[in-house]
Coordinates of C-alpha atoms in Angstrom, one line a residue:
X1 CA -2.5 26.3 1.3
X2 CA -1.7 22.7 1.8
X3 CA 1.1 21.1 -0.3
X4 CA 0.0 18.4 -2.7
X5 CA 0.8 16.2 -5.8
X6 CA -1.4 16.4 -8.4
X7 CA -1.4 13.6 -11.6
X8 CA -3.5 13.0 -14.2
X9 CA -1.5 10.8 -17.1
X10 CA -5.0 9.5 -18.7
X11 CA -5.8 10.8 -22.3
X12 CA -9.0 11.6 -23.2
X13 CA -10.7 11.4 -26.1
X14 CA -14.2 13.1 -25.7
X15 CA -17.2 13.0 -28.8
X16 CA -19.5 11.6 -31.1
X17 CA -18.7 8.6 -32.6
X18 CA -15.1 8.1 -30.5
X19 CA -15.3 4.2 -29.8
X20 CA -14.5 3.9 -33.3
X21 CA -11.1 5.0 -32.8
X22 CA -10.2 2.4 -30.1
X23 CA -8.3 0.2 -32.2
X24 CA -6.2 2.8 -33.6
X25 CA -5.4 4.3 -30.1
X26 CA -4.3 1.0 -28.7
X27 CA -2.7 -0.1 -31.8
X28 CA -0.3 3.5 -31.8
X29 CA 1.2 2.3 -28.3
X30 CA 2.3 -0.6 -29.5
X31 CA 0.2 -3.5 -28.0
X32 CA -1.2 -6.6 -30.2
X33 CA -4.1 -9.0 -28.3
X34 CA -6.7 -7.1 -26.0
X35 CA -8.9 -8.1 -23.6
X36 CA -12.7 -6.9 -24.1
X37 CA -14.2 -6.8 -20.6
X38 CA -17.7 -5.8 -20.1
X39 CA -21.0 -6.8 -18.9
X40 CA -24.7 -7.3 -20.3
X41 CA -26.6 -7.5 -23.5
X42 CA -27.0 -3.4 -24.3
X43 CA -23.5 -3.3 -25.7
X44 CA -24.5 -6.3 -28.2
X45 CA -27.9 -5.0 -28.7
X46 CA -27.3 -1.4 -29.2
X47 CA -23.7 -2.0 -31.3
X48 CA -21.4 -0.2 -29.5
X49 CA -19.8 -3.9 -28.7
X50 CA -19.4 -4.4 -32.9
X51 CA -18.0 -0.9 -33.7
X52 CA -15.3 -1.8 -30.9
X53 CA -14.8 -4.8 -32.5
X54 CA -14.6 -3.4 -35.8
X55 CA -12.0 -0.6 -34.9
X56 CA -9.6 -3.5 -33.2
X57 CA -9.4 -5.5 -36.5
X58 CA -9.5 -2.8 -38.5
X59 CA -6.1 -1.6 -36.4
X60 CA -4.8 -5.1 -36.7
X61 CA -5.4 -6.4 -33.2
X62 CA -6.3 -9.7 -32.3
X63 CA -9.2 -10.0 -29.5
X64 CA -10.6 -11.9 -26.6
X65 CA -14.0 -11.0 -25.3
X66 CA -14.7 -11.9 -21.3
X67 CA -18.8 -10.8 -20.4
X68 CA -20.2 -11.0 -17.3
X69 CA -19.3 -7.9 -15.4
X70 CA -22.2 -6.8 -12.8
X71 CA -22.6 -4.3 -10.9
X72 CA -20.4 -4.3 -7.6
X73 CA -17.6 -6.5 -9.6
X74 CA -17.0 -9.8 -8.6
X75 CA -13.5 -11.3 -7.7
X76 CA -14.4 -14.0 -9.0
X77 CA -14.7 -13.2 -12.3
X78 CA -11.4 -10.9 -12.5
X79 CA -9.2 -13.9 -11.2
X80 CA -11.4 -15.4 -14.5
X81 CA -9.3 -12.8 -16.4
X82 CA -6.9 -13.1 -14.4
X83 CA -5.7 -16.5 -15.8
X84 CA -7.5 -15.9 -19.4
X85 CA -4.8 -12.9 -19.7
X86 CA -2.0 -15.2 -19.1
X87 CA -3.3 -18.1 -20.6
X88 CA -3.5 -16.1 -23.7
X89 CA -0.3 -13.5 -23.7
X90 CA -3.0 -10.8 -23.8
X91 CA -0.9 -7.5 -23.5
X92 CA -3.7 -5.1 -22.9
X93 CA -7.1 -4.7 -21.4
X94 CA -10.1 -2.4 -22.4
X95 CA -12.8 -2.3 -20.1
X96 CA -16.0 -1.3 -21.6
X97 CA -19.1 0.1 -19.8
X98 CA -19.5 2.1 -16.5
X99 CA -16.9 1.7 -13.1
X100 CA -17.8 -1.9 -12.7
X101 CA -16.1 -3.1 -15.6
X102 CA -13.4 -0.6 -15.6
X103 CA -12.5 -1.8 -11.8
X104 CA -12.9 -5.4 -13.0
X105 CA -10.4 -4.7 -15.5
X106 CA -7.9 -2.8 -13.1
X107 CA -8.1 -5.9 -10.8
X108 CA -7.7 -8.3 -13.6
X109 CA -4.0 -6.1 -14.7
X110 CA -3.5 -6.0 -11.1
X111 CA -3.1 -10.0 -11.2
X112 CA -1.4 -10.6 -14.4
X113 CA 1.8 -8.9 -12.7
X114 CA 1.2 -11.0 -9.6
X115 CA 1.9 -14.4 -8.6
X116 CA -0.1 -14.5 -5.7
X117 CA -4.0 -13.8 -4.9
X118 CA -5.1 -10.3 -6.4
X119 CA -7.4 -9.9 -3.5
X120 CA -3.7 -9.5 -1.4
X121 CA -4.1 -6.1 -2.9
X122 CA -7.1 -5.4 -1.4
X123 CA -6.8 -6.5 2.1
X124 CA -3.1 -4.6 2.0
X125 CA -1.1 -7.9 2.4
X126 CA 0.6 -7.2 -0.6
X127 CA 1.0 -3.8 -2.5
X128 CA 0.9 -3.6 -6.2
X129 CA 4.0 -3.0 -8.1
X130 CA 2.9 -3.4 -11.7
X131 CA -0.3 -4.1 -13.8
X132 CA -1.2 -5.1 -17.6
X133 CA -2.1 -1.4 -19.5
X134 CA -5.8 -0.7 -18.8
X135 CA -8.3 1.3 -21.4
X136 CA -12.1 2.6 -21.5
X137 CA -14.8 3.0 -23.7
X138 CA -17.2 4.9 -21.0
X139 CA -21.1 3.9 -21.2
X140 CA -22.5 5.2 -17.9
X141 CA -21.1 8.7 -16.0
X142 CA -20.5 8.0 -12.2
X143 CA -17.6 6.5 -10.6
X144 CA -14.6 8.6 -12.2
X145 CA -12.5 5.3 -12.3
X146 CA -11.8 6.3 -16.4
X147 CA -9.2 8.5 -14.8
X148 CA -8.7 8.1 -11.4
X149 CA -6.2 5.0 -9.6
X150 CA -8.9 3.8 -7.8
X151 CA -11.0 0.7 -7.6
X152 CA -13.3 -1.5 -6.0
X153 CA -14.1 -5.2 -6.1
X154 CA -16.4 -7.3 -4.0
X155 CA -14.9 -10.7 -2.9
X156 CA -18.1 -13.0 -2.6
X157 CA -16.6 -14.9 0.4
X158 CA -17.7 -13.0 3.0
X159 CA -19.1 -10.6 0.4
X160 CA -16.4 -7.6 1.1
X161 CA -16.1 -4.4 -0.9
X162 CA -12.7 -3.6 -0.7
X163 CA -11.1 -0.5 -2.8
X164 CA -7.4 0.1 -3.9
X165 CA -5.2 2.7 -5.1
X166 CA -2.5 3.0 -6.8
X167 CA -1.0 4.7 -9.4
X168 CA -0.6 1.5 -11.7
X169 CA -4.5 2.2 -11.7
X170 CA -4.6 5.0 -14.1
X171 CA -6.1 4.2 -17.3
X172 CA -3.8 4.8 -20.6
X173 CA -6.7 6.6 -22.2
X174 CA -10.5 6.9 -21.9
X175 CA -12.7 6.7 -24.9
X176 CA -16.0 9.4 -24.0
X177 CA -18.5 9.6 -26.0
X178 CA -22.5 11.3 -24.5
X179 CA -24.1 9.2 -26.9
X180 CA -23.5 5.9 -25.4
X181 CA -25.2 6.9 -21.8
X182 CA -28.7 8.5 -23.8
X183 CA -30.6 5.1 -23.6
X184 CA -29.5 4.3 -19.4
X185 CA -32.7 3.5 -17.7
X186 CA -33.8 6.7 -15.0
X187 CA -32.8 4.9 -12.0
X188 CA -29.5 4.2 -13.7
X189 CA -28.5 7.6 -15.0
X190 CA -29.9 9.3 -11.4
X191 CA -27.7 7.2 -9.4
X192 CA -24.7 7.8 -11.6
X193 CA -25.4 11.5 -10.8
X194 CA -25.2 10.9 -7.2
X195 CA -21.9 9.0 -7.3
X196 CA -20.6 12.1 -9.1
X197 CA -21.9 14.7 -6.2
X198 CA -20.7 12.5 -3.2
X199 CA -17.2 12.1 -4.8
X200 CA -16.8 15.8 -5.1
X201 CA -18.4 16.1 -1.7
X202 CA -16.1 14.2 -0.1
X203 CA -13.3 15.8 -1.1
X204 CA -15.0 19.3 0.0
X205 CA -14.9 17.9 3.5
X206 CA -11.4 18.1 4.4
X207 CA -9.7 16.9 7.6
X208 CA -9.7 19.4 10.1
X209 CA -6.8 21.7 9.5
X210 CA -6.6 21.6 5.8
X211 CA -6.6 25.2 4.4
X212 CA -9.6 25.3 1.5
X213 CA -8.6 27.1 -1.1
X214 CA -11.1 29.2 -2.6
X215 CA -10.4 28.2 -6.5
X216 CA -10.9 24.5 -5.7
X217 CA -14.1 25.2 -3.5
X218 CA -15.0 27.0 -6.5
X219 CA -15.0 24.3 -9.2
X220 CA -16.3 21.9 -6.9
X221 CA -19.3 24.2 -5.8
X222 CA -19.7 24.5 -9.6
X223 CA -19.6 21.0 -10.6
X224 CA -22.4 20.3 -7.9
X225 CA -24.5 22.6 -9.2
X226 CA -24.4 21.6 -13.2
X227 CA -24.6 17.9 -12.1
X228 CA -27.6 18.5 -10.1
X229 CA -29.1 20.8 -12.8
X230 CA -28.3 18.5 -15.4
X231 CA -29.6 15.1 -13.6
X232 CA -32.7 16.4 -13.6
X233 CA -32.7 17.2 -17.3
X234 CA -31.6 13.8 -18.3
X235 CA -34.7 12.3 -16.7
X236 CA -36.3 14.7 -18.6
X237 CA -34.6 14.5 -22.0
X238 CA -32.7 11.1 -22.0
X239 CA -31.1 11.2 -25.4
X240 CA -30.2 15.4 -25.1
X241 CA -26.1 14.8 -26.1
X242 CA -25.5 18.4 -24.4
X243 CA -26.7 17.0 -20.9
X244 CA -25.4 14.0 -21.2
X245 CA -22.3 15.5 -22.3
X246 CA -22.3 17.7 -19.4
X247 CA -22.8 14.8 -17.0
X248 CA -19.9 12.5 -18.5
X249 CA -17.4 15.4 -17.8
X250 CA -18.3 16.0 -14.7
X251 CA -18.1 12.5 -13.7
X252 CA -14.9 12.2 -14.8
X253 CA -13.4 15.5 -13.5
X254 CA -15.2 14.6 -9.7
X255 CA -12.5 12.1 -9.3
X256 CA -9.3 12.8 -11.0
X257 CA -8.8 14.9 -8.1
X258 CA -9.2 18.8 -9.9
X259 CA -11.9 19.1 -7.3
X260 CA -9.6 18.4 -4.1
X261 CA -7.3 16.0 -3.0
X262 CA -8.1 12.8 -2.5
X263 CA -5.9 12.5 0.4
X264 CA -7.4 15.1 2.1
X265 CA -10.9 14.3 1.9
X266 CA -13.5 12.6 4.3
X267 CA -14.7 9.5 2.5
X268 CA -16.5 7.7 5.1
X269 CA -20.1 7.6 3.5
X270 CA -18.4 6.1 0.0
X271 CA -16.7 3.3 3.0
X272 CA -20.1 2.7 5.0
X273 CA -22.0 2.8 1.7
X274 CA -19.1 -0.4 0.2
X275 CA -20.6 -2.4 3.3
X276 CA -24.1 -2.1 2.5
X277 CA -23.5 -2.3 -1.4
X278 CA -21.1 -5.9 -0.1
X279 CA -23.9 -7.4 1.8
X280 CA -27.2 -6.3 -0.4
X281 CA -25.6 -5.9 -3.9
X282 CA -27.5 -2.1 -3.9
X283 CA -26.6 0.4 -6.7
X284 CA -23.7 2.1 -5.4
X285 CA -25.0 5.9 -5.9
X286 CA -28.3 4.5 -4.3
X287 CA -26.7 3.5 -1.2
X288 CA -24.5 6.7 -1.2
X289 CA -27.5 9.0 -0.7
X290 CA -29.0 6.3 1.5
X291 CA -26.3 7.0 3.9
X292 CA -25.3 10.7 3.2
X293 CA -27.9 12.5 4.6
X294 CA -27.4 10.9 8.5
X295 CA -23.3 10.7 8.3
X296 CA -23.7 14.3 7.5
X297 CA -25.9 15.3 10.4
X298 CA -23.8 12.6 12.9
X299 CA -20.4 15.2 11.8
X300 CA -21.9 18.0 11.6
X301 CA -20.8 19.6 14.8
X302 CA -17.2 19.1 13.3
X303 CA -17.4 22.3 11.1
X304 CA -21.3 23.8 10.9
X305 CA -19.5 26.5 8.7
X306 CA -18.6 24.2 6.3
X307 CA -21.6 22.7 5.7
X308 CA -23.8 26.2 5.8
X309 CA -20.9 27.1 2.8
X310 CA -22.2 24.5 0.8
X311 CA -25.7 25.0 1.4
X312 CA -25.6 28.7 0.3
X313 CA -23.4 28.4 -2.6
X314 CA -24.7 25.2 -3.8
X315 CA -28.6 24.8 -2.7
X316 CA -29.6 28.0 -2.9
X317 CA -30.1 27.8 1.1
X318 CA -30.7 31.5 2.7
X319 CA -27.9 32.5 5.0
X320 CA -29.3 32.4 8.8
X321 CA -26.7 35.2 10.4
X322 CA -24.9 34.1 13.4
X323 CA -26.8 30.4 13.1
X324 CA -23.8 28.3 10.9
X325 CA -26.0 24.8 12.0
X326 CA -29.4 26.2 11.3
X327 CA -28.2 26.8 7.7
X328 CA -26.1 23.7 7.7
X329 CA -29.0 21.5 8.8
X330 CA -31.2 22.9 6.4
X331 CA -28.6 22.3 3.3
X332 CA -28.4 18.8 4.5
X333 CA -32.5 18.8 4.0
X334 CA -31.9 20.2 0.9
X335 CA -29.3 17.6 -0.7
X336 CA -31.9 15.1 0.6
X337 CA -34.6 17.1 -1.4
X338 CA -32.8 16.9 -4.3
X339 CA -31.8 13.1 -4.4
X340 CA -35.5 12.1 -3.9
X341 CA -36.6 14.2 -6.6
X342 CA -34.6 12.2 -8.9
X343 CA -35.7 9.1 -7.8
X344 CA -32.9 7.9 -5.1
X345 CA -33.4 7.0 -1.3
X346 CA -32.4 9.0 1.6
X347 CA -32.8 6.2 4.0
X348 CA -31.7 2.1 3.9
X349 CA -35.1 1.8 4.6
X350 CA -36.1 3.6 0.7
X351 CA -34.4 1.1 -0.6
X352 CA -36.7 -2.3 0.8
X353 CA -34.2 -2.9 3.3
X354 CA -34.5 -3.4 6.7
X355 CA -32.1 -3.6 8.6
X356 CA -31.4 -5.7 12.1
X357 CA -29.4 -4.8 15.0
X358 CA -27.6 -8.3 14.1
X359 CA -26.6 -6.6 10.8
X360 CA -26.1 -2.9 11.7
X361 CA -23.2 -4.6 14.3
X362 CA -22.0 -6.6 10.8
X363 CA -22.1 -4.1 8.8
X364 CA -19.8 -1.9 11.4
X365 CA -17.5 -4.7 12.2
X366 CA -16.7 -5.5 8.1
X367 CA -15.9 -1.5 7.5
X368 CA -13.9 -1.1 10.3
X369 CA -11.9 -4.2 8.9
X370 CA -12.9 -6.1 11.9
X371 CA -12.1 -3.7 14.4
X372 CA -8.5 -2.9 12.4
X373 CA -9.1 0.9 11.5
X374 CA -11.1 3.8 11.7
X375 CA -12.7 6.0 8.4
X376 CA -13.4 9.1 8.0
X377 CA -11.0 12.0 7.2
X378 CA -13.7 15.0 8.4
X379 CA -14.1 13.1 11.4
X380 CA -12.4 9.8 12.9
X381 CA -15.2 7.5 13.1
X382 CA -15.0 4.1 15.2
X383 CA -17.5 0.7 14.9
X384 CA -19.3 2.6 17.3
X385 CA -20.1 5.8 15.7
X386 CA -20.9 3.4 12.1
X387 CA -23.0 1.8 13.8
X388 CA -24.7 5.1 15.4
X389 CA -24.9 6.1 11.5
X390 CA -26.0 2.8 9.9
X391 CA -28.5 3.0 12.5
X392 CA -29.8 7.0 12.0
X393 CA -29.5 6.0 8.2
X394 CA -32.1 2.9 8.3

């Protein structure tokens, strides 16, 4: 058993109906003037923007709204925030939607505390020391963010993904309610899905050496299975509140770290897939099982045990005795299985893109920091062996 640290300080407040006590959550801790970060019309048109609204002045808060979150946040628009937040003595932030606007938000308290660039952060020229309180009202299940110290912005100059932790990170609380994901488009809710199973496969492949415990192999064999059970029901039955409730849990459990440390996982595919999602602006759990599929059969060799474990207990794969890779190379085919029946790629090629050898060689050179580090905790991977991947996953 491997020693860790384990700390999850966000609140949660799961249910029907919980936006509307926003106001009174932030108001009980003491702040006054929020910022209301978020992106698109669906919040406006389906009211879940005016009940948040309402619950602020009904708690006696003053507000300042900042739109125009996307997908794959933009730097850009956090050092926006950046100087509205000062600017305006805002003393807290809520970000409303999915991990977009909760990492826009986290970068945007990031560089309140900061005289310099926020982007230092990311490129670890500067580590952060302090950030302006960060809340959520959830709309989409995926990245975890809501209660892990992660997060992830894309810096349009150059267009790098670059992600952060730190515990200054961790949202104060997270507002969940099912009800607000029921209307997500298919394509939406199934790649939401797949951000959940790749986080909590990520942290099932350990470095080598790292003692598994059984209990934690357990849960995260278990989450796999009601998140891939449950994805396909939401395509099914969109506005069901017991999938989508199901969903939004398990997203936010897959990375607050009850499913394995963090710091001893793998995480290469979520790093090759920031490269891709940097230079062609892809959904992110798209990408993911764009890329997983051929970074799991370039590692495989690593630990074919592993691999077969989670193809027995997790996709029903039948044992092959004294074959560990058979079994493992048929779960892989399986995982694949699964994402295309809900709808997401298993190649780059799925997705309408084709890539170059000019850009497979970019692509390597930008996640290896331009030749500054390696990825991959299951493996050490190099520029070479990305490349080897970007080029099996195409």
């Amino acid at each position: 058993m491997e020693n860790f640290e384990y700390y999850t300080p966000t609140k949660i407040i799961f249910g029907k109906g919980a936006e509307e006590r926003v106001g009174t959550e932030i108001a009980s801790r003491g702040y006054k003037k929020v910022l209301v970060h978020f992106g698109g019309t669906y919040l406006q048109e389906n009211g879940t923007l005016d009940r948040i609204h309402k619950s602020l002045t009904e708690a006696g808060l003053t507000y300042i709204d900042l739109d125009g979150v996307v997908p794959n946040p933009r730097l850009a628009l956090a050092k926006e925030g950046v100087e509205l937040c000062k600017r305006e003595g805002i003393d807290f932030i809520l970000g409303v939607g999915g991990g977009s606007a909760i990492d826009s938000a986290k970068a945007i308290g990031y560089g309140v505390k900061y005289d310099g660039e926020v982007w230092d952060f990311y490129e670890k020229i500067a580590v952060a020391k302090d950030s302006v309180p960060v809340g959520v009202v959830l709309t989409l299940a995926a990245t975890g963010s809501e209660m892990s110290n992660s997060c992830v912005i894309t810096n349009e100059d150059g267009w790098l993904k670059r992600g952060l932790q730190s515990p200054y990170a961790y949202c104060k609380f997270a507002i969940l309610n099912p009800e607000l994901t029921c209307t997500l488009p298919p394509y939406q809710t199934a790649s939401g899905c797949t951000d959940i199973i790749v986080h909590t496969l990520e942290r099932y492949f350990t470095k080598p050496g790292v003692t598994s415990l059984a209990l934690t192999d357990g849960m995260a064999e278990a989450l796999l299975r009601n998140v891939m059970r449950n994805a396909r029901l939401a395509l099914q039955k969109p506005a069901d509140y017991d999938v989508r409730a199901e969903i939004m849990w398990a997203g936010t459990l897959s990375h607050n770290d009850i499913t394995g440390d963090r710091s001893q996982g793998d995480w290469a595919s979520h790093q090759l897939e920031h490269e891709l999602g940097g230079m062609f602006d892809i959904a992110h759990g798209a990408g993911l099982a764009a890329i997983w599929g051929s970074w799991a059969r370039y590692v495989l060799k690593q630990n074919p045990c592993r691999f077969a474990q989670l193809a027995v207990n997790v996709l029903n794969v039948p044992y092959s005795f004294g074959n560990d890779e058979k079994t493992a190379l048929e779960g892989i085919a399986a995982m694949e299985d699964f994402f295309r029946s809900i709808g997401m790629p298993t190649s780059i090629s799925d997705m309408e893109i084709e890539l170059t050898d000019t850009q497979i060689k970019e692509l390597a050179h930008k996640c290896s920091f331009m030749g500054r580090r390696t990825i991959g905790g299951f493996v050490t991977l190099n520029a070479a062996d990305m490349e080897n991947i970007y080029r099996m996953a195409r």
